[in-house]
Short mmCIF file of C-alpha atoms and ligand atoms in Angstrom, two decimals:
data_model
loop_
_atom_site.label_atom_id
_atom_site.label_comp_id
_atom_site.label_asym_id
_atom_site.label_seq_id
_atom_site.Cartn_x
_atom_site.Cartn_y
_atom_site.Cartn_z
CA UNK A 425 0.00 0.00 0.00
CA UNK A 426 1.22 3.50 -0.82
CA UNK A 427 -0.10 6.63 0.86
CA UNK A 428 -2.34 7.53 -2.10
CA UNK A 429 -4.14 4.20 -1.66
CA UNK A 430 -5.55 5.49 1.63
CA UNK A 431 -7.46 8.09 -0.37
CA UNK A 432 -9.25 5.39 -2.32
CA UNK A 433 -10.49 3.47 0.71
CA UNK A 434 -12.82 6.11 2.17
CA UNK A 435 -13.61 9.84 1.80
CA UNK A 436 -13.04 10.40 5.53
CA UNK A 437 -10.39 9.19 7.99
CA UNK A 438 -11.75 9.27 11.55
CA UNK A 439 -9.14 10.79 13.87
CA UNK A 440 -9.52 8.99 17.18
CA UNK A 441 -8.33 10.09 20.62
CA UNK A 442 -8.77 7.14 22.97
CA UNK A 443 -8.46 7.34 26.73
CA UNK A 444 -9.39 3.72 27.25
CA UNK A 445 -7.92 0.95 25.10
CA UNK A 446 -10.92 -1.23 26.02
CA UNK A 447 -13.04 0.96 23.75
CA UNK A 448 -10.74 0.50 20.76
CA UNK A 449 -12.21 -2.67 19.27
CA UNK A 450 -15.95 -1.82 19.51
CA UNK A 451 -15.18 1.70 18.31
CA UNK A 452 -13.25 0.43 15.29
CA UNK A 453 -16.01 -2.08 14.51
CA UNK A 454 -18.63 0.70 14.56
CA UNK A 455 -16.54 2.84 12.20
CA UNK A 456 -15.94 -0.05 9.80
CA UNK A 457 -19.63 -1.01 9.89
CA UNK A 458 -20.52 2.61 9.15
CA UNK A 459 -18.30 2.46 6.06
CA UNK A 460 -15.07 4.07 7.26
CA UNK A 461 -12.35 1.38 7.37
CA UNK A 462 -9.33 3.72 7.62
CA UNK A 463 -8.85 4.74 11.25
CA UNK A 464 -6.18 7.05 12.66
CA UNK A 465 -5.50 6.54 16.37
CA UNK A 466 -3.60 9.53 17.68
CA UNK A 467 -0.61 9.06 19.96
CA UNK A 468 -2.01 11.65 22.35
CA UNK A 469 -3.01 9.27 25.10
CA UNK A 470 -1.05 6.59 26.95
CA UNK A 471 -3.44 3.92 25.65
CA UNK A 472 -2.92 4.75 21.96
CA UNK A 473 -0.37 2.05 21.11
CA UNK A 474 -2.37 -0.57 23.00
CA UNK A 475 -5.47 0.56 21.07
CA UNK A 476 -3.64 0.23 17.73
CA UNK A 477 -2.45 -3.23 18.68
CA UNK A 478 -5.95 -4.39 19.61
CA UNK A 479 -7.57 -3.00 16.47
CA UNK A 480 -4.85 -4.53 14.28
CA UNK A 481 -5.36 -7.91 15.93
CA UNK A 482 -9.13 -7.99 16.29
CA UNK A 483 -10.69 -5.88 13.53
CA UNK A 484 -9.30 -7.31 10.30
CA UNK A 485 -11.44 -5.07 8.08
CA UNK A 486 -10.00 -1.93 9.64
CA UNK A 487 -6.89 -0.25 8.27
CA UNK A 488 -5.54 1.22 11.48
CA UNK A 489 -2.83 3.86 11.52
CA UNK A 490 -1.09 6.09 14.02
CA UNK A 491 -1.58 9.84 14.13
CA UNK A 492 0.25 12.60 15.98
CA UNK A 493 3.54 10.96 15.02
CA UNK A 494 5.92 13.71 16.10
CA UNK A 495 9.22 12.07 17.07
CA UNK A 496 11.20 9.40 15.21
CA UNK A 497 10.52 6.90 18.00
CA UNK A 498 6.76 7.47 17.58
CA UNK A 499 7.07 6.07 14.06
CA UNK A 500 9.02 3.02 15.23
CA UNK A 501 6.67 2.26 18.12
CA UNK A 502 3.58 2.66 15.95
CA UNK A 503 4.93 0.24 13.37
CA UNK A 504 5.77 -2.25 16.10
CA UNK A 505 2.22 -1.99 17.45
CA UNK A 506 0.79 -2.92 14.05
CA UNK A 507 -0.03 0.48 12.54
CA UNK A 508 -0.49 0.24 8.76
CA UNK A 509 0.09 3.93 8.06
CA UNK A 510 1.47 6.99 9.85
CA UNK A 511 0.24 10.57 10.03
CA UNK A 512 2.16 13.55 11.41
CA UNK A 513 0.97 17.11 12.04
CA UNK A 514 4.19 18.56 10.60
CA UNK A 515 7.49 17.18 9.35
CA UNK A 516 11.26 17.45 9.58
CA UNK A 517 13.84 15.54 7.57
CA UNK A 518 14.58 13.40 10.63
CA UNK A 519 10.94 12.52 11.16
CA UNK A 520 10.50 11.81 7.46
CA UNK A 521 13.48 9.45 7.51
CA UNK A 522 12.04 7.62 10.52
CA UNK A 523 8.67 7.24 8.80
CA UNK A 524 10.34 6.03 5.58
CA UNK A 525 12.38 3.54 7.61
CA UNK A 526 9.19 1.82 8.84
CA UNK A 527 8.26 0.96 5.25
CA UNK A 528 4.73 2.15 5.98
CA UNK A 529 2.79 4.69 3.90
CA UNK A 530 2.69 8.05 5.62
CA UNK A 531 0.95 11.41 5.39
CA UNK A 532 3.30 14.11 6.68
CA UNK A 533 1.66 17.34 7.75
CA UNK A 534 2.18 20.65 5.96
CA UNK A 535 0.57 24.07 6.10
CA UNK A 536 2.61 26.07 3.59
CA UNK A 537 3.91 25.83 0.01
CA UNK A 538 7.52 25.69 1.23
CA UNK A 539 6.81 22.76 3.56
CA UNK A 540 5.03 20.95 0.74
CA UNK A 541 7.90 21.64 -1.68
CA UNK A 542 10.47 20.33 0.81
CA UNK A 543 8.57 17.03 0.90
CA UNK A 544 8.04 17.01 -2.85
CA UNK A 545 11.83 17.25 -3.26
CA UNK A 546 12.03 14.06 -1.20
CA UNK A 547 9.53 12.31 -3.45
CA UNK A 548 6.49 12.65 -1.20
CA UNK A 549 3.26 13.49 -3.05
CA UNK A 550 0.57 12.65 -0.45
CA UNK A 551 0.35 14.90 2.60
CA UNK A 552 -1.86 15.98 5.44
CA UNK A 553 -2.93 19.64 5.35
CA UNK A 554 -3.01 20.78 8.96
CA UNK A 555 -4.54 22.68 10.67
CA UNK A 556 -6.89 22.95 7.72
CA UNK A 557 -9.50 25.46 8.83
CA UNK A 558 -7.15 27.64 10.88
CA UNK A 559 -4.55 27.73 8.09
CA UNK A 560 -6.98 29.04 5.51
CA UNK A 561 -9.47 26.31 4.74
CA UNK A 562 -10.57 25.02 1.36
CA UNK A 563 -9.80 28.31 -0.41
CA UNK A 564 -6.17 28.15 0.75
CA UNK A 565 -5.80 24.51 -0.27
CA UNK A 566 -7.34 25.23 -3.66
CA UNK A 567 -4.79 28.00 -4.15
CA UNK A 568 -1.91 25.62 -3.34
CA UNK A 569 -3.20 23.32 -6.07
CA UNK A 570 -2.33 25.88 -8.77
CA UNK A 571 1.47 25.73 -8.44
CA UNK A 572 1.57 22.27 -6.80
CA UNK A 573 -0.82 20.14 -8.86
CA UNK A 574 1.02 16.88 -8.19
CA UNK A 575 0.36 16.89 -4.46
CA UNK A 576 -2.80 15.39 -2.97
CA UNK A 577 -3.84 16.29 0.53
CA UNK A 578 -5.85 15.01 3.45
CA UNK A 579 -7.02 18.17 5.25
CA UNK A 580 -7.66 17.83 8.98
CA UNK A 581 -8.16 20.28 11.81
CA UNK A 582 -11.58 21.88 12.02
CA UNK A 583 -13.07 19.67 9.30
CA UNK A 584 -16.71 18.68 9.91
CA UNK A 585 -19.53 16.99 8.06
CA UNK A 586 -20.63 20.52 7.11
CA UNK A 587 -17.42 21.73 5.47
CA UNK A 588 -15.99 18.38 4.29
CA UNK A 589 -17.76 18.67 0.89
CA UNK A 590 -15.92 21.95 0.18
CA UNK A 591 -12.61 20.12 0.55
CA UNK A 592 -13.70 16.92 -1.19
CA UNK A 593 -14.74 18.98 -4.22
CA UNK A 594 -11.10 20.04 -4.78
CA UNK A 595 -8.95 18.16 -7.28
CA UNK A 596 -6.01 18.07 -4.87
CA UNK A 597 -7.91 16.50 -1.97
CA UNK A 598 -7.80 12.74 -1.61
CA UNK A 599 -9.85 12.49 1.56
CA UNK A 600 -10.43 14.48 4.75
CA UNK A 601 -9.88 13.61 8.40
CA UNK A 602 -11.39 14.66 11.69
CA UNK A 603 -12.47 13.83 15.20
CA UNK A 604 -16.17 14.59 14.66
CA UNK A 605 -16.92 10.90 14.01
CA UNK A 606 -16.01 9.91 17.54
CA UNK A 607 -17.46 12.42 20.05
CA UNK A 608 -15.91 12.06 23.50
CA UNK A 609 -19.22 11.35 25.24
CA UNK A 610 -20.23 8.70 22.72
CA UNK A 611 -16.92 6.90 23.21
CA UNK A 612 -17.12 7.23 27.00
CA UNK A 613 -20.69 5.88 27.05
CA UNK A 614 -20.01 3.15 24.51
CA UNK A 615 -22.68 4.62 22.22
CA UNK A 616 -21.51 2.70 19.15
CA UNK A 617 -24.82 3.18 17.34
CA UNK A 618 -24.15 6.90 17.31
CA UNK A 619 -20.60 6.39 16.05
CA UNK A 620 -21.88 4.01 13.35
CA UNK A 621 -24.43 6.61 12.25
CA UNK A 622 -21.84 9.42 12.14
CA UNK A 623 -19.56 7.14 10.12
CA UNK A 624 -22.24 6.24 7.62
CA UNK A 625 -23.13 9.92 7.07
CA UNK A 626 -19.45 10.61 6.40
CA UNK A 627 -19.01 7.54 4.21
CA UNK A 628 -21.77 8.87 1.97
CA UNK A 629 -19.57 11.89 1.13
CA UNK A 630 -17.61 11.37 -2.05
CA UNK A 631 -14.33 12.75 -3.23
CA UNK A 632 -14.35 13.80 -6.85
C1 3PG B 1496 -5.75 16.07 13.80
O1 3PG B 1496 -4.92 15.65 14.57
O2 3PG B 1496 -5.82 15.73 12.63
C2 3PG B 1496 -6.69 17.09 14.29
O3 3PG B 1496 -6.43 17.44 15.59
C3 3PG B 1496 -8.11 16.72 14.13
O4 3PG B 1496 -8.73 17.92 14.33
P1 3PG B 1496 -10.28 18.10 14.66
O5 3PG B 1496 -10.44 17.72 16.12
O6 3PG B 1496 -10.53 19.55 14.43
O7 3PG B 1496 -11.06 17.22 13.74
#
């Protein structure tokens, strides 16, 4: 799998922040059943690697990845836990090398043309656009597409069911990502029906 393949699996990547690894498997099942098989578990909680391991082992239809990969060791640990892709909010040459070394597809984060060009020079053509809404939203990303038509992005950060279509309508957007699929209270209460419903609404969105 290469990074661009992630774009073909679903229009939306749920970005998951899990406090309790016990919730990982039912949560992932609800997302997959709703039609969103690509799941990014962020390394923002102590249970994240455990959650990735459980999803990788117990939800075969999920394509689970690690998000918030910030340090080189985050990339190594995520790969060891069974992550199938990596996502970072920004990138340095050291972090890129660590992600490349895992052999996994990765979406490094960028917010400017210079950051995108630095990655393009290294052969990377699939990136995360972060923080999407705060950095300028769909209009900004559309503008980047003029001089940088070869790059395809996954915008995240402030993306919702409401504004996702604006991004998905752009030729340089492969998919979008966000936390709106997994509201904190729904995860805490084990309300998997709600998560399944949010996922199926998002799965009905289409990239062009
Ligand atoms: C990310 O890590 O991609 C973002 O924090 C997700 O942002 P959101 O909570 O605004 O969807």
